[in-house]
PDB file of C-alpha atoms in Angstrom:
ATOM      1  CA  MET R  29       0.000   0.000   0.000  1.00  0.00           C
ATOM      2  CA  ILE R  30       1.369   3.418  -0.990  1.00  0.00           C
ATOM      3  CA  GLN R  31       1.733   5.655   2.052  1.00  0.00           C
ATOM      4  CA  GLN R  32      -0.035   9.003   1.772  1.00  0.00           C
ATOM      5  CA  PRO R  33       2.554  11.774   1.441  1.00  0.00           C
ATOM      6  CA  GLU R  34       3.097  14.703   3.750  1.00  0.00           C
ATOM      7  CA  PHE R  35       5.481  16.220   1.181  1.00  0.00           C
ATOM      8  CA  LEU R  36       4.372  16.141  -2.469  1.00  0.00           C
ATOM      9  CA  THR R  37       6.470  17.439  -5.332  1.00  0.00           C
ATOM     10  CA  VAL R  38       5.473  17.724  -8.986  1.00  0.00           C
ATOM     11  CA  GLY R  39       7.735  18.080 -12.025  1.00  0.00           C
ATOM     12  CA  HIS R  40       9.960  16.222 -14.457  1.00  0.00           C
ATOM     13  CA  VAL R  41      12.633  13.817 -13.313  1.00  0.00           C
ATOM     14  CA  ALA R  42      15.594  14.394 -15.619  1.00  0.00           C
ATOM     15  CA  ARG R  43      18.274  12.403 -17.324  1.00  0.00           C
ATOM     16  CA  ASP R  44      21.459  14.423 -16.778  1.00  0.00           C
ATOM     17  CA  VAL R  45      23.845  13.185 -19.471  1.00  0.00           C
ATOM     18  CA  GLN R  46      27.514  12.898 -18.477  1.00  0.00           C
ATOM     19  CA  ASP R  47      30.586  13.349 -20.679  1.00  0.00           C
ATOM     20  CA  ASP R  48      31.005   9.591 -21.095  1.00  0.00           C
ATOM     21  CA  GLY R  49      27.424   9.158 -22.359  1.00  0.00           C
ATOM     22  CA  SER R  50      26.043   7.775 -19.107  1.00  0.00           C
ATOM     23  CA  PHE R  51      23.412   9.656 -17.140  1.00  0.00           C
ATOM     24  CA  THR R  52      22.411  10.432 -13.586  1.00  0.00           C
ATOM     25  CA  LEU R  53      18.920  11.117 -12.273  1.00  0.00           C
ATOM     26  CA  GLY R  54      18.266  14.790 -11.691  1.00  0.00           C
ATOM     27  CA  GLY R  55      15.550  17.369 -11.377  1.00  0.00           C
ATOM     28  CA  THR R  56      14.089  19.370  -8.526  1.00  0.00           C
ATOM     29  CA  VAL R  57      11.628  16.636  -7.585  1.00  0.00           C
ATOM     30  CA  THR R  58      14.396  14.040  -7.185  1.00  0.00           C
ATOM     31  CA  PHE R  59      16.501  16.088  -4.769  1.00  0.00           C
ATOM     32  CA  ALA R  60      13.563  17.683  -2.937  1.00  0.00           C
ATOM     33  CA  ALA R  61      11.654  14.464  -2.250  1.00  0.00           C
ATOM     34  CA  GLN R  62      14.789  12.698  -1.033  1.00  0.00           C
ATOM     35  CA  THR R  63      15.556  15.609   1.289  1.00  0.00           C
ATOM     36  CA  ALA R  64      12.062  15.661   2.788  1.00  0.00           C
ATOM     37  CA  TYR R  65      12.219  11.890   3.271  1.00  0.00           C
ATOM     38  CA  HIS R  66      15.596  12.108   5.010  1.00  0.00           C
ATOM     39  CA  LEU R  67      14.166  14.815   7.270  1.00  0.00           C
ATOM     40  CA  GLY R  68      11.396  12.505   8.428  1.00  0.00           C
ATOM     41  CA  LEU R  69       8.440  13.256   6.160  1.00  0.00           C
ATOM     42  CA  THR R  70       6.604  10.791   3.965  1.00  0.00           C
ATOM     43  CA  ALA R  71       7.323  12.001   0.442  1.00  0.00           C
ATOM     44  CA  ALA R  72       5.960  11.483  -3.062  1.00  0.00           C
ATOM     45  CA  ILE R  73       6.803  12.494  -6.623  1.00  0.00           C
ATOM     46  CA  VAL R  74       4.445  13.038  -9.543  1.00  0.00           C
ATOM     47  CA  THR R  75       6.374  12.919 -12.804  1.00  0.00           C
ATOM     48  CA  CYS R  76       6.678  11.244 -16.199  1.00  0.00           C
ATOM     49  CA  ALA R  77       9.562   9.111 -17.359  1.00  0.00           C
ATOM     50  CA  ASP R  78      10.759   6.737 -20.049  1.00  0.00           C
ATOM     51  CA  PRO R  79      10.799   2.987 -19.234  1.00  0.00           C
ATOM     52  CA  GLU R  80      14.479   2.889 -18.221  1.00  0.00           C
ATOM     53  CA  VAL R  81      14.198   5.844 -15.845  1.00  0.00           C
ATOM     54  CA  ALA R  82      10.880   4.583 -14.478  1.00  0.00           C
ATOM     55  CA  GLN R  83      12.567   1.282 -13.618  1.00  0.00           C
ATOM     56  CA  LEU R  84      15.518   3.012 -11.934  1.00  0.00           C
ATOM     57  CA  LEU R  85      13.524   5.417  -9.757  1.00  0.00           C
ATOM     58  CA  PRO R  86      12.192   2.972  -7.113  1.00  0.00           C
ATOM     59  CA  GLU R  87      15.705   1.691  -6.467  1.00  0.00           C
ATOM     60  CA  ALA R  88      17.281   5.156  -6.493  1.00  0.00           C
ATOM     61  CA  LEU R  89      14.598   6.644  -4.236  1.00  0.00           C
ATOM     62  CA  PRO R  90      13.530   3.874  -1.847  1.00  0.00           C
ATOM     63  CA  GLY R  91      10.743   4.833   0.502  1.00  0.00           C
ATOM     64  CA  ILE R  92       9.379   7.568  -1.754  1.00  0.00           C
ATOM     65  CA  ALA R  93       5.979   7.087  -3.386  1.00  0.00           C
ATOM     66  CA  LEU R  94       6.006   7.512  -7.166  1.00  0.00           C
ATOM     67  CA  GLN R  95       3.254   8.381  -9.619  1.00  0.00           C
ATOM     68  CA  ILE R  96       4.901   8.036 -13.029  1.00  0.00           C
ATOM     69  CA  SER R  97       3.150   8.740 -16.312  1.00  0.00           C
ATOM     70  CA  PRO R  98       4.861   6.730 -19.064  1.00  0.00           C
ATOM     71  CA  THR R  99       6.534   8.537 -21.947  1.00  0.00           C
ATOM     72  CA  GLU R 100       8.962   7.580 -24.701  1.00  0.00           C
ATOM     73  CA  GLN R 101      11.602  10.107 -23.640  1.00  0.00           C
ATOM     74  CA  SER R 102      12.395  11.650 -20.280  1.00  0.00           C
ATOM     75  CA  THR R 103      13.477  15.265 -20.077  1.00  0.00           C
ATOM     76  CA  THR R 104      17.195  15.126 -20.884  1.00  0.00           C
ATOM     77  CA  PHE R 105      19.840  17.765 -20.198  1.00  0.00           C
ATOM     78  CA  ALA R 106      23.555  17.970 -20.923  1.00  0.00           C
ATOM     79  CA  ASN R 107      26.059  20.576 -19.777  1.00  0.00           C
ATOM     80  CA  HIS R 108      29.095  21.501 -21.873  1.00  0.00           C
ATOM     81  CA  TYR R 109      31.942  23.488 -20.335  1.00  0.00           C
ATOM     82  CA  GLN R 110      34.511  25.575 -22.182  1.00  0.00           C
ATOM     83  CA  ASP R 111      36.866  28.199 -20.760  1.00  0.00           C
ATOM     84  CA  GLY R 112      34.947  28.137 -17.497  1.00  0.00           C
ATOM     85  CA  PHE R 113      31.546  28.802 -19.077  1.00  0.00           C
ATOM     86  CA  ARG R 114      28.638  26.385 -19.128  1.00  0.00           C
ATOM     87  CA  THR R 115      26.361  25.842 -22.096  1.00  0.00           C
ATOM     88  CA  GLN R 116      23.272  23.769 -21.333  1.00  0.00           C
ATOM     89  CA  TYR R 117      21.311  21.721 -23.854  1.00  0.00           C
ATOM     90  CA  LEU R 118      17.857  20.210 -23.638  1.00  0.00           C
ATOM     91  CA  TYR R 119      18.014  17.082 -25.807  1.00  0.00           C
ATOM     92  CA  ALA R 120      14.549  15.705 -25.013  1.00  0.00           C
ATOM     93  CA  ARG R 121      11.474  16.906 -23.161  1.00  0.00           C
ATOM     94  CA  ALA R 122       8.753  14.792 -21.587  1.00  0.00           C
ATOM     95  CA  PRO R 123       5.099  15.895 -21.919  1.00  0.00           C
ATOM     96  CA  ASP R 124       3.452  18.494 -19.714  1.00  0.00           C
ATOM     97  CA  LEU R 125       2.007  17.414 -16.389  1.00  0.00           C
ATOM     98  CA  SER R 126      -1.580  18.185 -15.412  1.00  0.00           C
ATOM     99  CA  LEU R 127      -3.764  17.995 -12.318  1.00  0.00           C
ATOM    100  CA  GLN R 128      -5.135  14.689 -13.618  1.00  0.00           C
ATOM    101  CA  ASP R 129      -1.671  13.157 -13.151  1.00  0.00           C
ATOM    102  CA  ILE R 130      -1.817  13.736  -9.372  1.00  0.00           C
ATOM    103  CA  PRO R 131      -3.714  11.172  -7.254  1.00  0.00           C
ATOM    104  CA  SER R 132      -6.606  13.015  -5.608  1.00  0.00           C
ATOM    105  CA  THR R 133      -5.859  11.496  -2.184  1.00  0.00           C
ATOM    106  CA  TRP R 134      -2.319  12.881  -2.359  1.00  0.00           C
ATOM    107  CA  CYS R 135      -3.695  16.370  -2.958  1.00  0.00           C
ATOM    108  CA  GLU R 136      -5.912  16.015   0.086  1.00  0.00           C
ATOM    109  CA  CYS R 137      -3.335  14.747   2.590  1.00  0.00           C
ATOM    110  CA  ALA R 138      -0.110  16.570   1.666  1.00  0.00           C
ATOM    111  CA  ARG R 139       0.923  19.350   4.047  1.00  0.00           C
ATOM    112  CA  ILE R 140       3.577  20.662   1.654  1.00  0.00           C
ATOM    113  CA  VAL R 141       3.283  20.792  -2.138  1.00  0.00           C
ATOM    114  CA  LEU R 142       6.321  21.863  -4.159  1.00  0.00           C
ATOM    115  CA  PHE R 143       6.026  22.562  -7.872  1.00  0.00           C
ATOM    116  CA  GLY R 144       9.456  22.084  -9.455  1.00  0.00           C
ATOM    117  CA  PRO R 145       9.352  22.580 -13.236  1.00  0.00           C
ATOM    118  CA  LEU R 146      12.459  21.940 -15.328  1.00  0.00           C
ATOM    119  CA  ALA R 147      11.297  22.823 -18.841  1.00  0.00           C
ATOM    120  CA  GLN R 148       7.981  24.701 -18.761  1.00  0.00           C
ATOM    121  CA  GLU R 149       6.061  21.462 -18.038  1.00  0.00           C
ATOM    122  CA  LEU R 150       3.757  22.971 -15.414  1.00  0.00           C
ATOM    123  CA  SER R 151       1.252  25.612 -16.501  1.00  0.00           C
ATOM    124  CA  SER R 152       0.203  28.548 -14.369  1.00  0.00           C
ATOM    125  CA  ASP R 153      -3.444  27.560 -14.823  1.00  0.00           C
ATOM    126  CA  MET R 154      -2.729  24.112 -13.404  1.00  0.00           C
ATOM    127  CA  ILE R 155      -1.221  25.559 -10.247  1.00  0.00           C
ATOM    128  CA  LYS R 156      -3.893  28.204  -9.787  1.00  0.00           C
ATOM    129  CA  GLN R 157      -6.536  25.461 -10.046  1.00  0.00           C
ATOM    130  CA  PHE R 158      -4.823  23.198  -7.517  1.00  0.00           C
ATOM    131  CA  ALA R 159      -7.219  22.383  -4.674  1.00  0.00           C
ATOM    132  CA  ARG R 160      -5.464  23.910  -1.690  1.00  0.00           C
ATOM    133  CA  GLN R 161      -6.305  22.315   1.664  1.00  0.00           C
ATOM    134  CA  PRO R 162      -6.425  24.219   5.000  1.00  0.00           C
ATOM    135  CA  GLY R 163      -2.938  24.557   6.487  1.00  0.00           C
ATOM    136  CA  MET R 164      -1.197  23.440   3.276  1.00  0.00           C
ATOM    137  CA  LEU R 165       2.037  25.116   2.168  1.00  0.00           C
ATOM    138  CA  LEU R 166       2.020  25.677  -1.590  1.00  0.00           C
ATOM    139  CA  ALA R 167       5.494  26.435  -2.970  1.00  0.00           C
ATOM    140  CA  ALA R 168       7.385  26.622  -6.249  1.00  0.00           C
ATOM    141  CA  THR R 169      10.925  26.759  -7.583  1.00  0.00           C
ATOM    142  CA  PRO R 170      10.593  28.659 -10.902  1.00  0.00           C
ATOM    143  CA  GLN R 171      13.824  27.557 -12.614  1.00  0.00           C
ATOM    144  CA  GLY R 172      11.915  25.702 -15.328  1.00  0.00           C
ATOM    145  CA  TRP R 173       9.835  28.799 -16.094  1.00  0.00           C
ATOM    146  CA  LEU R 174      13.016  30.829 -16.602  1.00  0.00           C
ATOM    147  CA  ARG R 175      14.314  28.609 -19.430  1.00  0.00           C
ATOM    148  CA  GLN R 176      13.803  28.567 -23.172  1.00  0.00           C
ATOM    149  CA  TRP R 177      15.617  26.578 -25.851  1.00  0.00           C
ATOM    150  CA  ASP R 178      16.219  26.814 -29.588  1.00  0.00           C
ATOM    151  CA  ALA R 179      15.977  24.207 -32.354  1.00  0.00           C
ATOM    152  CA  THR R 180      19.372  22.759 -31.382  1.00  0.00           C
ATOM    153  CA  GLY R 181      18.268  22.432 -27.757  1.00  0.00           C
ATOM    154  CA  ARG R 182      20.566  25.166 -26.484  1.00  0.00           C
ATOM    155  CA  VAL R 183      19.067  26.605 -23.316  1.00  0.00           C
ATOM    156  CA  SER R 184      18.910  30.331 -22.638  1.00  0.00           C
ATOM    157  CA  PRO R 185      17.171  32.529 -20.043  1.00  0.00           C
ATOM    158  CA  VAL R 186      13.642  33.819 -20.545  1.00  0.00           C
ATOM    159  CA  LEU R 187      11.724  36.130 -18.226  1.00  0.00           C
ATOM    160  CA  TRP R 188       8.920  34.475 -16.280  1.00  0.00           C
ATOM    161  CA  GLN R 189       5.903  35.974 -18.007  1.00  0.00           C
ATOM    162  CA  ASP R 190       3.258  34.635 -15.601  1.00  0.00           C
ATOM    163  CA  ALA R 191       4.973  35.647 -12.372  1.00  0.00           C
ATOM    164  CA  GLU R 192       2.541  38.374 -11.390  1.00  0.00           C
ATOM    165  CA  GLN R 193      -0.461  36.114 -12.057  1.00  0.00           C
ATOM    166  CA  LEU R 194       0.916  33.031 -10.289  1.00  0.00           C
ATOM    167  CA  LEU R 195       2.710  34.420  -7.239  1.00  0.00           C
ATOM    168  CA  PRO R 196      -0.498  35.330  -5.343  1.00  0.00           C
ATOM    169  CA  ALA R 197      -1.537  31.660  -5.587  1.00  0.00           C
ATOM    170  CA  LEU R 198       1.621  30.530  -3.734  1.00  0.00           C
ATOM    171  CA  ASP R 199       2.769  30.684  -0.126  1.00  0.00           C
ATOM    172  CA  VAL R 200       6.485  30.404  -0.887  1.00  0.00           C
ATOM    173  CA  LEU R 201       8.772  31.045  -3.862  1.00  0.00           C
ATOM    174  CA  ILE R 202      12.356  29.748  -3.712  1.00  0.00           C
ATOM    175  CA  LEU R 203      14.900  30.471  -6.433  1.00  0.00           C
ATOM    176  CA  SER R 204      18.554  31.143  -7.100  1.00  0.00           C
ATOM    177  CA  HIS R 205      19.677  34.753  -7.171  1.00  0.00           C
ATOM    178  CA  ASP R 206      21.712  33.892 -10.283  1.00  0.00           C
ATOM    179  CA  ASP R 207      18.537  32.913 -12.151  1.00  0.00           C
ATOM    180  CA  LEU R 208      17.534  36.579 -12.283  1.00  0.00           C
ATOM    181  CA  LEU R 209      20.895  38.144 -13.156  1.00  0.00           C
ATOM    182  CA  PRO R 210      20.389  37.723 -16.952  1.00  0.00           C
ATOM    183  CA  PHE R 211      17.313  39.932 -16.689  1.00  0.00           C
ATOM    184  CA  ALA R 212      19.178  42.580 -14.705  1.00  0.00           C
ATOM    185  CA  ASP R 213      22.228  42.906 -17.003  1.00  0.00           C
ATOM    186  CA  GLY R 214      24.242  41.094 -14.350  1.00  0.00           C
ATOM    187  CA  ASN R 215      23.506  43.834 -11.812  1.00  0.00           C
ATOM    188  CA  ARG R 216      22.806  42.330  -8.397  1.00  0.00           C
ATOM    189  CA  ALA R 217      21.034  45.427  -7.104  1.00  0.00           C
ATOM    190  CA  ALA R 218      18.650  45.323 -10.069  1.00  0.00           C
ATOM    191  CA  ALA R 219      18.006  41.632  -9.446  1.00  0.00           C
ATOM    192  CA  ASP R 220      17.250  42.416  -5.796  1.00  0.00           C
ATOM    193  CA  LYS R 221      14.781  45.060  -6.933  1.00  0.00           C
ATOM    194  CA  LEU R 222      12.884  42.466  -8.966  1.00  0.00           C
ATOM    195  CA  LEU R 223      12.881  40.110  -5.975  1.00  0.00           C
ATOM    196  CA  VAL R 224      11.545  42.876  -3.737  1.00  0.00           C
ATOM    197  CA  ASP R 225       8.753  43.534  -6.232  1.00  0.00           C
ATOM    198  CA  TRP R 226       7.856  39.843  -6.384  1.00  0.00           C
ATOM    199  CA  SER R 227       7.907  39.598  -2.582  1.00  0.00           C
ATOM    200  CA  LEU R 228       4.979  42.009  -2.486  1.00  0.00           C
ATOM    201  CA  LEU R 229       2.915  39.360  -4.318  1.00  0.00           C
ATOM    202  CA  VAL R 230       3.796  36.212  -2.320  1.00  0.00           C
ATOM    203  CA  PRO R 231       3.998  35.830   1.482  1.00  0.00           C
ATOM    204  CA  LEU R 232       7.538  34.372   1.540  1.00  0.00           C
ATOM    205  CA  LEU R 233      10.328  34.554  -1.038  1.00  0.00           C
ATOM    206  CA  VAL R 234      13.821  33.119  -0.574  1.00  0.00           C
ATOM    207  CA  ALA R 235      16.728  33.729  -2.950  1.00  0.00           C
ATOM    208  CA  THR R 236      19.719  31.405  -2.572  1.00  0.00           C
ATOM    209  CA  ASP R 237      23.208  32.588  -3.485  1.00  0.00           C
ATOM    210  CA  GLY R 238      25.581  29.633  -3.189  1.00  0.00           C
ATOM    211  CA  ARG R 239      28.492  30.248  -0.833  1.00  0.00           C
ATOM    212  CA  HIS R 240      27.111  33.718  -0.080  1.00  0.00           C
ATOM    213  CA  GLY R 241      24.091  32.245   1.710  1.00  0.00           C
ATOM    214  CA  ALA R 242      20.465  33.202   1.169  1.00  0.00           C
ATOM    215  CA  THR R 243      18.132  36.181   1.509  1.00  0.00           C
ATOM    216  CA  LEU R 244      14.618  36.088   2.925  1.00  0.00           C
ATOM    217  CA  PHE R 245      12.147  38.575   1.429  1.00  0.00           C
ATOM    218  CA  GLN R 246       8.920  39.360   3.278  1.00  0.00           C
ATOM    219  CA  HIS R 247       6.627  42.078   1.964  1.00  0.00           C
ATOM    220  CA  GLY R 248       9.536  44.009   0.457  1.00  0.00           C
ATOM    221  CA  GLN R 249      11.845  43.614   3.457  1.00  0.00           C
ATOM    222  CA  MET R 250      15.160  41.762   3.050  1.00  0.00           C
ATOM    223  CA  ARG R 251      17.123  39.750   5.612  1.00  0.00           C
ATOM    224  CA  HIS R 252      20.360  38.007   4.672  1.00  0.00           C
ATOM    225  CA  PHE R 253      21.650  34.728   6.165  1.00  0.00           C
ATOM    226  CA  SER R 254      25.242  33.589   5.746  1.00  0.00           C
ATOM    227  CA  ALA R 255      26.111  30.192   4.326  1.00  0.00           C
ATOM    228  CA  TYR R 256      27.776  27.450   6.357  1.00  0.00           C
ATOM    229  CA  PRO R 257      31.298  26.338   5.377  1.00  0.00           C
ATOM    230  CA  ALA R 258      31.503  23.195   3.293  1.00  0.00           C
ATOM    231  CA  GLN R 259      34.033  21.115   1.387  1.00  0.00           C
ATOM    232  CA  GLU R 260      32.349  21.252  -2.006  1.00  0.00           C
ATOM    233  CA  VAL R 261      32.352  18.034  -4.009  1.00  0.00           C
ATOM    234  CA  ASP R 262      29.193  18.398  -6.098  1.00  0.00           C
ATOM    235  CA  PRO R 263      26.866  21.445  -5.917  1.00  0.00           C
ATOM    236  CA  THR R 264      24.227  19.802  -8.142  1.00  0.00           C
ATOM    237  CA  GLY R 265      20.779  20.002  -6.579  1.00  0.00           C
ATOM    238  CA  ALA R 266      21.844  22.157  -3.630  1.00  0.00           C
ATOM    239  CA  GLY R 267      19.088  24.673  -4.342  1.00  0.00           C
ATOM    240  CA  ASP R 268      16.475  21.918  -4.424  1.00  0.00           C
ATOM    241  CA  VAL R 269      17.785  20.473  -1.161  1.00  0.00           C
ATOM    242  CA  PHE R 270      17.573  23.967   0.323  1.00  0.00           C
ATOM    243  CA  ALA R 271      13.966  24.341  -0.838  1.00  0.00           C
ATOM    244  CA  ALA R 272      12.816  21.068   0.721  1.00  0.00           C
ATOM    245  CA  ALA R 273      14.698  21.706   3.965  1.00  0.00           C
ATOM    246  CA  PHE R 274      13.239  25.208   4.236  1.00  0.00           C
ATOM    247  CA  LEU R 275       9.686  23.996   3.670  1.00  0.00           C
ATOM    248  CA  THR R 276      10.059  21.072   6.077  1.00  0.00           C
ATOM    249  CA  HIS R 277      11.360  23.299   8.875  1.00  0.00           C
ATOM    250  CA  LEU R 278       8.740  25.983   8.153  1.00  0.00           C
ATOM    251  CA  ASP R 279       5.959  23.382   8.313  1.00  0.00           C
ATOM    252  CA  ARG R 280       7.183  22.146  11.697  1.00  0.00           C
ATOM    253  CA  HIS R 281       8.199  25.391  13.407  1.00  0.00           C
ATOM    254  CA  HIS R 282       6.479  28.246  11.505  1.00  0.00           C
ATOM    255  CA  ASP R 283       9.535  30.518  11.708  1.00  0.00           C
ATOM    256  CA  PRO R 284      10.800  31.631   8.257  1.00  0.00           C
ATOM    257  CA  ALA R 285      14.106  33.009   9.565  1.00  0.00           C
ATOM    258  CA  GLN R 286      14.979  29.800  11.403  1.00  0.00           C
ATOM    259  CA  ALA R 287      13.923  27.836   8.320  1.00  0.00           C
ATOM    260  CA  VAL R 288      16.381  29.743   6.095  1.00  0.00           C
ATOM    261  CA  ASP R 289      19.240  29.139   8.530  1.00  0.00           C
ATOM    262  CA  PHE R 290      18.373  25.453   8.769  1.00  0.00           C
ATOM    263  CA  ALA R 291      18.128  25.102   4.992  1.00  0.00           C
ATOM    264  CA  ASN R 292      21.523  26.766   4.551  1.00  0.00           C
ATOM    265  CA  TYR R 293      23.010  24.157   6.886  1.00  0.00           C
ATOM    266  CA  VAL R 294      21.365  21.190   5.151  1.00  0.00           C
ATOM    267  CA  ALA R 295      22.367  22.482   1.699  1.00  0.00           C
ATOM    268  CA  ALA R 296      25.983  22.920   2.839  1.00  0.00           C
ATOM    269  CA  LEU R 297      26.138  19.306   3.986  1.00  0.00           C
ATOM    270  CA  SER R 298      24.547  18.104   0.755  1.00  0.00           C
ATOM    271  CA  ILE R 299      27.348  19.352  -1.504  1.00  0.00           C
ATOM    272  CA  GLU R 300      30.055  17.399   0.304  1.00  0.00           C
ATOM    273  CA  LYS R 301      29.177  14.184  -1.558  1.00  0.00           C
ATOM    274  CA  PRO R 302      28.087  13.577  -5.170  1.00  0.00           C
ATOM    275  CA  GLY R 303      24.429  13.727  -6.186  1.00  0.00           C
ATOM    276  CA  ILE R 304      21.784  12.694  -3.694  1.00  0.00           C
ATOM    277  CA  LEU R 305      24.365  10.843  -1.572  1.00  0.00           C
ATOM    278  CA  GLY R 306      25.177  14.061   0.267  1.00  0.00           C
ATOM    279  CA  ILE R 307      21.644  14.777   1.471  1.00  0.00           C
ATOM    280  CA  PRO R 308      21.847  14.441   5.265  1.00  0.00           C
ATOM    281  CA  HIS R 309      19.501  12.382   7.423  1.00  0.00           C
ATOM    282  CA  ARG R 310      17.580  13.830  10.321  1.00  0.00           C
ATOM    283  CA  SER R 311      19.824  12.007  12.784  1.00  0.00           C
ATOM    284  CA  GLN R 312      22.815  14.026  11.478  1.00  0.00           C
ATOM    285  CA  LEU R 313      21.019  17.284  12.297  1.00  0.00           C
ATOM    286  CA  LYS R 314      19.814  16.623  15.832  1.00  0.00           C
ATOM    287  CA  ASP R 315      22.414  18.973  17.342  1.00  0.00           C
ATOM    288  CA  PHE R 316      21.661  21.841  14.963  1.00  0.00           C
TER     289      PHE R 316
END
């Protein structure tokens, strides 16, 4: 029997292609669900995947409930590095996800719902029509709404057109500060101005900034939190780990400032091992 989730996340699981042609499992939902599970919540993912990925997921994410819509190709990314710069390619994209893909009982019992698009697979209408339950935290990481790609698959930034319509439907928005720099000509102050404007439309907004920590925005007010030191091995998914840790702590303790500090700590631990192996368990955090 599938356990009803306390933490539900919706979005594409990704194939992240490596230089040798192999792939690892990626995507916001992968890292976020594993983090919530390690922190003691029952967790579930709603996604779509090709047969190979669908077969790998139960073994890679034991203990996490999965609702997988079958598709011929999973969303597939590859990163190419030259002279210190990264060029990202989207080689395949799975179909959009809809409310019909989510088991109705999961919608009713989840305390936290995180929408984590990778490639525009979640529509604003879908999220605005989501049946919010009393006491539920509805959150999003908008990275997938800030991407576009050309005929070759090369990914480039695109401004989130539906932000002003969607933000009032959310409780929390969590994103990387760097995601907004392309729209501010690389000017951090201009990016902060956009974040301040968005924070007037959503109760809580958190912008992560790697080794510089994270900033909490509440109704136009900013409060910065320093990062914790870490021996970086693999930063992949750190923002998604942060998001799940923040939401888990906020759900339990209802203190956004404490939740940011906690999430910074969990994210720092997560980058000290490759992939999802670095995500800490609750027992490792008992003295925090």
